[in-house]
Coordinates of C-alpha atoms in Angstrom, one line a residue:
Chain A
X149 CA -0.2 -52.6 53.0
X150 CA -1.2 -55.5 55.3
X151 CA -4.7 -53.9 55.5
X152 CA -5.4 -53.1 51.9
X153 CA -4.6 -56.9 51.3
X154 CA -7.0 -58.2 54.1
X155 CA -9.1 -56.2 52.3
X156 CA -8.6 -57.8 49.1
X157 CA -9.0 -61.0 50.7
X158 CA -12.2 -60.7 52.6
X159 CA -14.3 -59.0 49.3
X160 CA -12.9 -62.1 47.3
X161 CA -14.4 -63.9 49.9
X162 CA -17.3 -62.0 49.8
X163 CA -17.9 -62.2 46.2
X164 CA -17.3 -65.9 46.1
X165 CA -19.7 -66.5 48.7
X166 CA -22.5 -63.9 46.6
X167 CA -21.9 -66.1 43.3
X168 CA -22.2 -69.1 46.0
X169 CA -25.7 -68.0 46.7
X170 CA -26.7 -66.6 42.9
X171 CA -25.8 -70.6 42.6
X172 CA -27.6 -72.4 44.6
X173 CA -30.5 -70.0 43.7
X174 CA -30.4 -71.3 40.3
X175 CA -30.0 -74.7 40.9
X176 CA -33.3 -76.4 39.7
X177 CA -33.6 -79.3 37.2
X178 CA -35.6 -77.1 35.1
X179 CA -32.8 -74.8 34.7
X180 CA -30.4 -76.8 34.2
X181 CA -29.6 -76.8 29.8
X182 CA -28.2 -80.4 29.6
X183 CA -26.5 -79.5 26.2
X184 CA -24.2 -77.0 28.1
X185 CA -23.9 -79.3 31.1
X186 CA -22.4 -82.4 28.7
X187 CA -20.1 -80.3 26.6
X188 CA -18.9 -79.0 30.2
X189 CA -18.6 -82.8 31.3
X190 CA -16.4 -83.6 28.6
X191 CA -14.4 -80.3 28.3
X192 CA -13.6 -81.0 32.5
X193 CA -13.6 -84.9 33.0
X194 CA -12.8 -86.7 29.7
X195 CA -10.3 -84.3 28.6
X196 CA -8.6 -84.0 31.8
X197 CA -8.4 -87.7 31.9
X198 CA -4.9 -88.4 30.6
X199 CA -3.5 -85.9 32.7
X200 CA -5.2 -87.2 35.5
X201 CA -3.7 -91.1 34.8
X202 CA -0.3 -89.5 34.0
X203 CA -0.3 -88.0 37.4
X204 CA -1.4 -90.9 39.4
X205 CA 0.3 -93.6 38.2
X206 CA 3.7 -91.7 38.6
X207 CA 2.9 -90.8 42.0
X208 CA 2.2 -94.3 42.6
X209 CA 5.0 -95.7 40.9
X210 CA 7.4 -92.9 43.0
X211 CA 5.6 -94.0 46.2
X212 CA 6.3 -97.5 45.8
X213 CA 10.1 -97.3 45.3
X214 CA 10.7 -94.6 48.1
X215 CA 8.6 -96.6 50.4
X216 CA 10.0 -99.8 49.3
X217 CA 13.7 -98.7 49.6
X218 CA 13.1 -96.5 52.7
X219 CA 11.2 -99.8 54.5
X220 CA 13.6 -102.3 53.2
X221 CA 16.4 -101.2 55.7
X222 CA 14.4 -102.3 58.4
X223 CA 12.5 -105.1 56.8
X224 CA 9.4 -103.5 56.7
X225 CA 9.0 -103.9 52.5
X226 CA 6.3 -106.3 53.0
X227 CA 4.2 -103.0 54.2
X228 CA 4.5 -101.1 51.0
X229 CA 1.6 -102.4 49.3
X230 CA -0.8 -101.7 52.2
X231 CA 0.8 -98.0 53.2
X232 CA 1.1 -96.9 49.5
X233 CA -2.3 -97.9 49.0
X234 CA -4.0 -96.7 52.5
X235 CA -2.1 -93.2 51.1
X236 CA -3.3 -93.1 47.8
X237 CA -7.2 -94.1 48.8
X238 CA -7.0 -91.3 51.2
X239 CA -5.0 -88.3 50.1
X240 CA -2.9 -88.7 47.1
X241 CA -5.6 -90.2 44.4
X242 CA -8.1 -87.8 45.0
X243 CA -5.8 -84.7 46.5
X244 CA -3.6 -85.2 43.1
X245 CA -6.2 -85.5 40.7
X246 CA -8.1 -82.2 42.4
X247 CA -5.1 -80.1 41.9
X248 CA -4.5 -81.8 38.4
X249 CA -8.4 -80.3 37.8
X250 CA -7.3 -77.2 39.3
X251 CA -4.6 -76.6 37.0
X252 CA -5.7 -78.0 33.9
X253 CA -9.4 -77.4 33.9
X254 CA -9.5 -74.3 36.6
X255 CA -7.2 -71.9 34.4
X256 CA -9.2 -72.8 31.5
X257 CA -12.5 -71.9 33.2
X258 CA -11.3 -68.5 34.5
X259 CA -9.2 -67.6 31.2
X260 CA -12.8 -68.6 29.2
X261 CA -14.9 -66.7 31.4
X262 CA -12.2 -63.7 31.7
X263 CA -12.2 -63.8 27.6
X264 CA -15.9 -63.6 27.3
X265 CA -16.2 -60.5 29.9
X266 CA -13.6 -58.5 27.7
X267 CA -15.1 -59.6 24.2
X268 CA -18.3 -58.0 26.0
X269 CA -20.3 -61.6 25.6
X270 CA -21.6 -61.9 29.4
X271 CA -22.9 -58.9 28.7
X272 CA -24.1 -60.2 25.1
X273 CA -25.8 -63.1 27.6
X274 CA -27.3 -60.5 30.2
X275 CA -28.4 -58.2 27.6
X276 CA -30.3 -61.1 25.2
X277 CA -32.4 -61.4 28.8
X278 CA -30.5 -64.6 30.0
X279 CA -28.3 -65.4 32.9
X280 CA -24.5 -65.5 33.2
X281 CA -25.1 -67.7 36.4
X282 CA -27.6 -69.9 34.8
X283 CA -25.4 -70.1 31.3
X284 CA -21.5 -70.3 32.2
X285 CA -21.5 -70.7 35.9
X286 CA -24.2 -73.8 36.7
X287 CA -23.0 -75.9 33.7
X288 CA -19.4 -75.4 35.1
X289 CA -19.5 -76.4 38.5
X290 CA -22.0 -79.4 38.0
X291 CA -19.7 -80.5 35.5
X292 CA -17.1 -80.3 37.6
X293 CA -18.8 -82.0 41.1
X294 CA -19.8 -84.7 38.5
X295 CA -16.5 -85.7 37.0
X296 CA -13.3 -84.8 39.5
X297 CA -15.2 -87.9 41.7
X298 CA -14.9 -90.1 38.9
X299 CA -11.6 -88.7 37.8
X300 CA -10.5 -89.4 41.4
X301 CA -11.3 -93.1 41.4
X302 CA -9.2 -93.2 37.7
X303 CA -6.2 -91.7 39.9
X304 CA -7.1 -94.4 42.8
X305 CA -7.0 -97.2 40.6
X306 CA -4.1 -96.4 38.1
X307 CA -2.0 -95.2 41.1
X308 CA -2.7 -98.6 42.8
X309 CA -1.6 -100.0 39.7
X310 CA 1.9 -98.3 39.3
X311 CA 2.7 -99.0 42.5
X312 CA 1.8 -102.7 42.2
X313 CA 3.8 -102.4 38.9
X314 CA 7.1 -101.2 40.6
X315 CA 6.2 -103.3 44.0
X316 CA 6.4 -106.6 41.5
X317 CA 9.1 -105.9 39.3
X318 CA 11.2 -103.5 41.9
X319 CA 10.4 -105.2 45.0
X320 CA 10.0 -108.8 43.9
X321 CA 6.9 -108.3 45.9
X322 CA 4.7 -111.2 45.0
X323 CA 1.2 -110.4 42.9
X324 CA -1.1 -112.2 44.8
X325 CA 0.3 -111.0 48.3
X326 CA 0.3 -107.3 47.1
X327 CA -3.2 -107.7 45.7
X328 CA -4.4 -108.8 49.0
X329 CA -2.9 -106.1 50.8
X330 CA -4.7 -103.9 48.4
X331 CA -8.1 -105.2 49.3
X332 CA -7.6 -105.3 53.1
X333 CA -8.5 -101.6 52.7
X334 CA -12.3 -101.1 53.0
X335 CA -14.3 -98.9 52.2
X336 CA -14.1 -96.2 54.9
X337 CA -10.6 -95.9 53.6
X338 CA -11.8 -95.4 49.7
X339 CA -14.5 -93.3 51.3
X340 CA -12.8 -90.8 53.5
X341 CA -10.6 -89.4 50.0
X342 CA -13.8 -89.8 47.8
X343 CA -16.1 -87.7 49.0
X344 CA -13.8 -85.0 49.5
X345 CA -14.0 -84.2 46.1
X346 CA -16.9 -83.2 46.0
X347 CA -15.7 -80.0 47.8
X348 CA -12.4 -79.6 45.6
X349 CA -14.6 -79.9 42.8
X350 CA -16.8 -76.9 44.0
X351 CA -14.1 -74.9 45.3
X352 CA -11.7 -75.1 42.2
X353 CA -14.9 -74.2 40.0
X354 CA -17.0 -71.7 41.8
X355 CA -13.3 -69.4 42.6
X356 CA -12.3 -69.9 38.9
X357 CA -15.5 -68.7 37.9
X358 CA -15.8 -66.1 40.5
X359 CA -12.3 -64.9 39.1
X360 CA -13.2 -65.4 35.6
X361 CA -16.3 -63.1 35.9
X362 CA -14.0 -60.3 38.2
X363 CA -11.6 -59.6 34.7
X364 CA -11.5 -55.8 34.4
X365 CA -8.1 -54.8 32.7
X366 CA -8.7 -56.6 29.1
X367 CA -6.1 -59.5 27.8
X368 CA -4.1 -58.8 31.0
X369 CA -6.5 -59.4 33.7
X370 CA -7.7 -62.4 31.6
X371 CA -3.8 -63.4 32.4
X372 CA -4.0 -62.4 36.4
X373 CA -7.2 -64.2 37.0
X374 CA -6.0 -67.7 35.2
X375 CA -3.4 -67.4 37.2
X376 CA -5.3 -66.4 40.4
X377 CA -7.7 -69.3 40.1
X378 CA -4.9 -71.7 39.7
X379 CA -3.0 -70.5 43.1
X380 CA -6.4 -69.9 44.8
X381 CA -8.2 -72.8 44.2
X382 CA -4.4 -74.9 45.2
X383 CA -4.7 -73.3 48.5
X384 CA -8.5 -73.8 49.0
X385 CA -8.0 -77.6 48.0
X386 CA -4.8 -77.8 50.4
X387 CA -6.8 -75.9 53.1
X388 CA -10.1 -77.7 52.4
X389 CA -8.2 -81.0 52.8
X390 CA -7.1 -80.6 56.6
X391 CA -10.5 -79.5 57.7
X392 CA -12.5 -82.3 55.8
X393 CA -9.8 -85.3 57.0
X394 CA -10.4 -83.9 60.5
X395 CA -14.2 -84.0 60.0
X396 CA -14.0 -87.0 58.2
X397 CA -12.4 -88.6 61.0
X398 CA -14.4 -87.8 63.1
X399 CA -17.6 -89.1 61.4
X400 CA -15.4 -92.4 61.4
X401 CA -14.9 -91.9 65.2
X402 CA -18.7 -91.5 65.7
X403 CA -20.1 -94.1 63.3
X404 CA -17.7 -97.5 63.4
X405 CA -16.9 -97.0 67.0
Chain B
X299 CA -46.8 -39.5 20.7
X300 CA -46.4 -42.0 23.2
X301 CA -43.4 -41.5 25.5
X302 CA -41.4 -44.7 25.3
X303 CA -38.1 -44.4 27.0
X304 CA -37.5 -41.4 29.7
X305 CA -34.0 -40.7 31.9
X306 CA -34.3 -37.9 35.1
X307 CA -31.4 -36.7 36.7
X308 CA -29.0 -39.5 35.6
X309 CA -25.9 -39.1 37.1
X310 CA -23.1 -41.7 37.3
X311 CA -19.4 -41.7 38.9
X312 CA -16.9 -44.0 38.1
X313 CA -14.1 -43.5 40.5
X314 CA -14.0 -40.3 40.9
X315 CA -14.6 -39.2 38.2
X316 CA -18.2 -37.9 37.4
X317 CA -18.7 -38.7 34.2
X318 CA -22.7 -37.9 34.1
X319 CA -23.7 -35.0 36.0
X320 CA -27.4 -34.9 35.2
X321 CA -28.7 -36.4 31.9
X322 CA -32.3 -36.2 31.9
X323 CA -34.2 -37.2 28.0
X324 CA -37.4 -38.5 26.7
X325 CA -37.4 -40.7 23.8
X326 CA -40.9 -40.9 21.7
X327 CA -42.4 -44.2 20.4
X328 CA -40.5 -44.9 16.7
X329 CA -38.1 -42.0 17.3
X330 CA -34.2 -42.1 17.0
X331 CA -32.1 -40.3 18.9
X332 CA -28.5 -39.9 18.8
X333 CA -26.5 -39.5 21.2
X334 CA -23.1 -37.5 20.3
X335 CA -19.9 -36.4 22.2
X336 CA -16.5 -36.8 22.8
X337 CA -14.6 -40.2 23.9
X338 CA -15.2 -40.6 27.5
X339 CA -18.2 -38.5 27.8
X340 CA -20.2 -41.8 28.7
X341 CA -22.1 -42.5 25.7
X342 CA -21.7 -46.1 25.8
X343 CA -22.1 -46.0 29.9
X344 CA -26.0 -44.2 29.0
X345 CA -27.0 -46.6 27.0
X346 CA -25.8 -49.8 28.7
X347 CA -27.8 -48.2 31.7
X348 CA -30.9 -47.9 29.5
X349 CA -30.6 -51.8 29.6
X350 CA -29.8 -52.7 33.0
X351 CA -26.3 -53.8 32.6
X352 CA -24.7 -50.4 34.4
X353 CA -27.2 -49.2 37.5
X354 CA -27.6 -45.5 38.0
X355 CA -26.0 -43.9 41.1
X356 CA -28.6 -41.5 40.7
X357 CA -31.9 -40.6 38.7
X358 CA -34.3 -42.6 37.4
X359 CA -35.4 -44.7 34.3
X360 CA -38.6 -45.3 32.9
X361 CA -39.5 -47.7 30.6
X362 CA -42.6 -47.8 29.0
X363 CA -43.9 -45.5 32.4
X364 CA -42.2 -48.1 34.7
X365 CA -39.8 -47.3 36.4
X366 CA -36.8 -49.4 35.7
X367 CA -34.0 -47.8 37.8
X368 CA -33.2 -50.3 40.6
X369 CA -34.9 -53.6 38.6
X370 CA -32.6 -56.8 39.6
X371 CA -31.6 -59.4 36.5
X372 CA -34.5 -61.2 37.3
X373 CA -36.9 -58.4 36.9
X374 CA -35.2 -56.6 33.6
X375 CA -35.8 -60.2 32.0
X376 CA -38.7 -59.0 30.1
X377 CA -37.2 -55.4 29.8
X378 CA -34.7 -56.9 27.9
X379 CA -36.8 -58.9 25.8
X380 CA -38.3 -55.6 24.3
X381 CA -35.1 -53.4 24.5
X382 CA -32.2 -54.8 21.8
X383 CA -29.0 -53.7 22.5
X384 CA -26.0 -53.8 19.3
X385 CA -23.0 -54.0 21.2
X386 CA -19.8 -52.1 19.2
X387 CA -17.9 -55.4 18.7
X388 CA -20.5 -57.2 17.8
X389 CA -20.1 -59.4 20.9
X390 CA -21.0 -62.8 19.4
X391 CA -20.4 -65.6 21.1
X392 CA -17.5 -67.2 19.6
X393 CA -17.8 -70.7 20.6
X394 CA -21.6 -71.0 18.2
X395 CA -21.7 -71.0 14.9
X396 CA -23.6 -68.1 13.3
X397 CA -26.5 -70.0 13.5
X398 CA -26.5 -70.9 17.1
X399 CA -25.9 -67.2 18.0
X400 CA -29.1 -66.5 16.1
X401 CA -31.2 -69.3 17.9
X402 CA -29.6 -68.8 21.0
X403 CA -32.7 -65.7 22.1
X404 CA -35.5 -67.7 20.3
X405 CA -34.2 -71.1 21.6
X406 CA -34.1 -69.3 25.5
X407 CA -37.7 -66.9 24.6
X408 CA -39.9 -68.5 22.3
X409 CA -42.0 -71.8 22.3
X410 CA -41.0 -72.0 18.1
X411 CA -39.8 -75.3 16.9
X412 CA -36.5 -76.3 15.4
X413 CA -37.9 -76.3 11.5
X414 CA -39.9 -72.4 12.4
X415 CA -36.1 -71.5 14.3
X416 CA -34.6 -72.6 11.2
X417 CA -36.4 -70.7 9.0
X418 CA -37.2 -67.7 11.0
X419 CA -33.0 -67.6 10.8
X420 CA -32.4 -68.4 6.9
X421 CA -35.0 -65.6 6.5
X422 CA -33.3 -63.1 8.4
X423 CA -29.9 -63.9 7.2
X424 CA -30.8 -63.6 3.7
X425 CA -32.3 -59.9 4.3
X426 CA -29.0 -59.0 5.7
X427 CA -26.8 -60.6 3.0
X428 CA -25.5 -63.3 5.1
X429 CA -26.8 -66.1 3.8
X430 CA -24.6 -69.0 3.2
X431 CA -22.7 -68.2 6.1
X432 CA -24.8 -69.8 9.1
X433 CA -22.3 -72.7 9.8
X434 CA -19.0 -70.6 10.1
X435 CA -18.1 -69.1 13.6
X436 CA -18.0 -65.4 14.4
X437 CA -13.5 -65.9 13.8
X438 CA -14.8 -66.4 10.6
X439 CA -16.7 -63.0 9.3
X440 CA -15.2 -60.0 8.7
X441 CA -15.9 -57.1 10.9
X442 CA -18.7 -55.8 9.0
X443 CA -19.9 -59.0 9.1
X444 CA -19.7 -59.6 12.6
X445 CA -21.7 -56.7 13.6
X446 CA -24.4 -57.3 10.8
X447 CA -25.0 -60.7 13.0
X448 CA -24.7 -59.2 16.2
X449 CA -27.8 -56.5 14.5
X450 CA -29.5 -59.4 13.2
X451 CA -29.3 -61.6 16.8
X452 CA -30.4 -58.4 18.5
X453 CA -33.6 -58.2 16.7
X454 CA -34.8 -61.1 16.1
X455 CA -37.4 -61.7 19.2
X456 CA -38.7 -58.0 17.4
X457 CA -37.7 -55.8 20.1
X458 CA -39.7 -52.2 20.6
X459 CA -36.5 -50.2 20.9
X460 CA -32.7 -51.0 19.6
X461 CA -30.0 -49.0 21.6
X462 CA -27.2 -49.1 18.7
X463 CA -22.9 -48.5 20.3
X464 CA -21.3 -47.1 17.6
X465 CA -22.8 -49.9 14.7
X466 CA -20.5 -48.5 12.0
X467 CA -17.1 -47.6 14.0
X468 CA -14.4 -49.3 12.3
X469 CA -16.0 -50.0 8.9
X470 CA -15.2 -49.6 5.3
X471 CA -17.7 -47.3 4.1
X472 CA -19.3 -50.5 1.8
X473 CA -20.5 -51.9 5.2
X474 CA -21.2 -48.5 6.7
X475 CA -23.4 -47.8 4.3
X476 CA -25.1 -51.8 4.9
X477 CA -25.4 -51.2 8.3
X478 CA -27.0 -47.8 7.8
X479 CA -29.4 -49.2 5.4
X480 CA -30.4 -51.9 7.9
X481 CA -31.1 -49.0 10.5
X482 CA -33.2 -46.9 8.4
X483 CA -34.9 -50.2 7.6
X484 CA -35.8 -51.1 10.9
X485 CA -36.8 -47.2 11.8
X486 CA -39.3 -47.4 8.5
X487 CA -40.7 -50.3 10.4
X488 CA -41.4 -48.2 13.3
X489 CA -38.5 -49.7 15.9
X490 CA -37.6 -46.8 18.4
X491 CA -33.6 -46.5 18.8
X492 CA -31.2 -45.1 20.6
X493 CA -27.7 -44.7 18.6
X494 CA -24.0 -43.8 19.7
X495 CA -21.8 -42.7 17.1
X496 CA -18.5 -40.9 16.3
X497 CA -20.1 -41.3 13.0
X498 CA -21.8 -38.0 11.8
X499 CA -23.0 -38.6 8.4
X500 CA -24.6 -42.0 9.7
X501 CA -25.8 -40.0 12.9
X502 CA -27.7 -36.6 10.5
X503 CA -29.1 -39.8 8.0
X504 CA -30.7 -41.5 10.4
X505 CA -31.5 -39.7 13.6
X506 CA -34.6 -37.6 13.9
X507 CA -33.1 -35.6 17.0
X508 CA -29.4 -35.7 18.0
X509 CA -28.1 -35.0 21.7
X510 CA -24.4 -33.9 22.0
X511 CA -23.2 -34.9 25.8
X512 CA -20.4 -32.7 27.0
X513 CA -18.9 -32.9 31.0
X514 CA -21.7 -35.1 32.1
X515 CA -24.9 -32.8 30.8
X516 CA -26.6 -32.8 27.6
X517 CA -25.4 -29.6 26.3
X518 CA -27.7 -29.3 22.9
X519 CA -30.3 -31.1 21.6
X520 CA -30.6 -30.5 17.6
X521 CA -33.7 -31.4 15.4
X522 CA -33.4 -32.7 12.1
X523 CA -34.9 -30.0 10.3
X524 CA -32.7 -27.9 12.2
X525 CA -29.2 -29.7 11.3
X526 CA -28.5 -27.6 8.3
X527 CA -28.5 -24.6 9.9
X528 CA -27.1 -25.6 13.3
X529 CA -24.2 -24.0 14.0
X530 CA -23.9 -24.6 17.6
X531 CA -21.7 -27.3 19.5
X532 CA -22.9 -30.2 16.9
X533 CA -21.7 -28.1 14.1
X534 CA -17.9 -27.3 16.2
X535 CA -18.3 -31.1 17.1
X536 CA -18.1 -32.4 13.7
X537 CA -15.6 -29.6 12.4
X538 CA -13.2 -31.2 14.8
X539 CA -13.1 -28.3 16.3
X540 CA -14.4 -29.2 20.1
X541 CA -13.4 -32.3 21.9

C-alpha cells in the first residue's frame, strides 16, 4: 500500500517537474498573449482581493487581542504592536494570503483546466495546432507570480491595520506609539515574507495546473483534482515556507552581518 | 491518385487491453473513408492518432509521405494546420463567444487583419446558417449548432484533410441532414476526410470506401459501388445483427 502511494507521489512529482520544464521552455516575451495574461491577472489578483483583506485584517485583529491579553499579565502590552507586526511582515501576511490564493484561485484553476480536458477543449487547443502550455498554463502562473506579491503587501498592510485598530481601541495603546513600533521594522523584515511569494505563487499554480491537466475520470476527477490542488499546493506552501525562512535567514546572516 | 494519408501496422493497447491489433490503410487525395465498427473498437482512438493527439505503440503514420509517427507538439504544428479534426462534442471553447472560437486558428495562423478576420468569419457563418449568432457563447447553441461551429472552426485555415468523430451522433435528423450537406460540400470541393460514424445512412451517402474495424483489425473494406450488394459484415453491422 505504502509503495503504490510513494509511487503516486514521486510520478506527481515527476510530472509537475515535466510541465515545470514545458514552462520555462515557453517562456519568451514573444509568446506570451497579453490578452490571456490580463484576464488571468484579474480572474487571480483583483478578484481574490476581498478575500485576501478579509483574511488579513482578522488575523491581525485576532493577533492583537491574544497578544495583547496574553502580554498584559506580565506587562509586556507595550510589545504588541512591534511582535504583531514583525509576525505579520514575515509569515502571516504573505503565508495567509498564499493559502487564501491556494484556496480560492488554485481550485478554480484545476476545476477550469479539469473541465476543459473532459469537454475535449485542450485537445480542441492541441488539435487547432496551438499549445495547452503556451495557452492555459503560461497565462496562469505569470498571473499568478504577478499578483499573490501584490496581494501579499494588501494582507501586510490591512493586517497591520486591524491590529492597530484593536491595539488603540482594545489596548488603549496610543496611535502614535504603535505607529512607530510599526515603522521600527525595516525592510529585511517586509523582505524576508515578500519574496517568498514568489514561490507560493509558482507552486500553488504550476500543481493546480499540473492537476487540472491529469483529469481522467470525467466530472468526478474534475472534483478529485480541485480538491487535490487545494491540499497539495497547502502543503507545498507550508513546506516551501520552512525551507525559504531558513534560506532567507541565512542570506540575512551573510549579507547585514 | 496521390496517396495522402497512410497507417502500417497500427497497433495500440490501452491497459491491457489491445484495442488495435494491426490497422494498416491508405487514404487517396479527395477521398473519404469511413471508418465503421462497434463501441470500443477504437474508432475515435485511430483517428485522434492520425492527428497526433494519441501516439502509436506501434506502426507508422505517414502523412503526405512523411512519416509522422513519433512527431513531438512542436513538430505536428504544421501537420495540424493541414489536418482538421471535428471533435464529436463539438469541443468549443466555452469561455469565447462564437466569434472568438472562429478567430482563435486565424488569430494564432494567419497574418489577416481584424476587418479580413471579420469578414472571413461573417462569410463562413452565413454558409453554414449561423449567421446572427457570432456574439452568443457555445451554452448558447443547440447541439446541432454547436457541432456546425466546431465544422466551421475546423476548416477555416482550409485544411487538406478533415478527420470527422461521429459529426451527426445525437442529432435530429433536420441537423443531420445539415451536417451531411456541409460534408458532401466540402468533399465536392476536393477536401480528403476521414469520418467515424454509428451513422450508416450518413456513412453510404458520403463515403467513397467504408472500413468496418472489428477486434483491433480492419475486417472489410467495402466500395461504394459495391454497398448495394454487400452482404458481408457491413451489411450484419447495420442489421444490428453483429456488435
Amino acid at each position: 500500500m505504502y509503495s503504490s502511494q510513494l509511487q503516486t507521489f514521486v510520478y506527481f512529482l515527476g510530472g509537475v517537474g515535466s510541465l515545470c520544464q514545458e514552462f520555462f521552455s515557453h517562456l519568451s516575451l514573444k509568446k506570451i498573449d497579453r490578452d490571456l495574461l490580463f484576464e488571468q491577472i484579474y480572474q487571480i489578483g483583483a478578484r481574490s482581493l476581498p478575500l485576501v483583506i478579509v483574511t488579513a485584517v482578522s488575523t491581525g485583529m485576532v493577533m492583537s487581542l491574544q497578544f495583547g491579553i496574553g502580554l498584559e499579565k506580565f506587562g509586556g502590552k507595550p510589545y504588541v504592536a512591534k511582535i504583531v507586526t514583525l509576525s505579520i511582515l514575515r509569515e502571516l501576511g504573505p503565508v495567509f494570503a498564499s493559502l487564501m490564493v491556494a484556496a480560492r484561485v488554485g481550485a478554480g484553476i484545476a476545476s477550469e483546466i479539469g473541465s476543459m480536458v473532459v469537454t475535449q477543449q485542450i485537445d480542441a487547443i492541441r488539435a487547432l495546432g496551438t499549445s495547452p502550455i503556451q495557452k492555459i498554463v503560461l497565462p496562469r502562473i505569470l498571473a499568478c507570480v504577478i499578483t499573490v506579491p501584490i496581494l501579499a503587501v494588501f494582507a501586510n498592510c490591512v493586517g497591520i491595520f486591524g491590529a492597530m485598530i484593536v491595539g488603540i481601541t482594545e489596548l488603549n495603546l496610543d496611535p502614535y506609539f504603535f505607529m512607530n513600533k510599526v515603522l521600527e521594522n525595516d525592510l529585511r523584515d517586509f523582505s524576508a515574507g515578500f519574496f517568498k511569494t514568489f514561490f507560493f505563487a509558482f507552486i500553488i499554480a504550476i500543481v493546480s495546473c499540473y492537476l487540472g491537466l491529469q483529469v481522467k475520470e470525467g466530472t468526478r476527477g474534475v472534483g478529485l483534482a480541485t480538491t487535490k490542488a487545494v491540499v497539495a499546493s497547502s502543503i507545498g506552501i507550508f513546506i516551501g515556507d520552512y525551507f525559504l525562512t531558513k534560506l532567507f535567514w541565512v542570506i540575512e546572516q551573510w549579507m547585514y552581518y | 491518385m496521390d496517396v495522402l494519408l497512410e497507417v502500417r501496422h497500427f497497433k495500440k493497447k490501452f491497459g491491457t487491453k489491445q484495442v488495435h491489433r494491426d490497422i494498416s490503410f491508405q487514404l487517396q487525395k479527395g477521398e473519404c473513408l469511413g471508418l465503421i465498427g462497434g463501441s470500443g473498437s477504437g474508432k475515435s482512438v485511430l483517428l485522434r492518432s492520425l492527428i497526433g493527439l494519441e501516439k502509436p505503440d506501434e506502426g507508422e503514420l505517414f502523412f503526405q509521405g512523411q512519416n509522422i509517427s513519433n512527431f513531438n507538439e512542436e513538430a505536428f504544428i504544421p501537420v495540424r494546420k493541414k489536418i482538421a479534426y471535428v471533435f464529436q462534442g463539438g469541443a468549443l471553447f466555452d469561455s469565447m463567444s462564437v466569434f472568438e472560437n472562429l478567430a482563435y486558428p486565424l488569430r494564432n495562423h494567419t497574418q489577416l487583419t481584424e476587418p479580413e478576420i471579420e469578414k472571413k468569419i461573417l462569410d463562413l457563418l452565413q454558409e453554414f446558417g449561423l449567421a446572427g449568432n457570432e456574439a452568443l457563447l457555445p451554452s448558447s447553441l443547440s447541439g446541432g449548432m454547436q457541432k456546425r461551429v466546431g465544422l466551421a472552426r475546423s476548416i477555416i485555415l482550409g485544411p487538406e484533410v478533415i478527420l470527422y468523430d461521429e459529426p451527426t451522433a445525437g442529432l435530429d435528423p433536420f441537423n443531420t441532414r445539415k451536417i451531411e450537406d456541409m460534408i458532401q460540400g466540402l468533399k465536392k470541393k476536393g477536401t480528403t476526410s476521414v469520418l467515424v460514424t454509428h451513422d450508416m445512412p450518413v456513412a453510404f451517402q458520403v463515403c467513397d470506401r467504408i472500413a468496418f474495424l472489428k477486434e483491433g483489425y480492419i475486417a472489410e473494406v467495402i466500395d461504394k459501388k459495391d454497398l448495394r450488394q454487400e452482404k458481408g459484415l457491413l451489411h450484419q453491422f447495420s442489421q444490428g445483427e453483429i456488435p
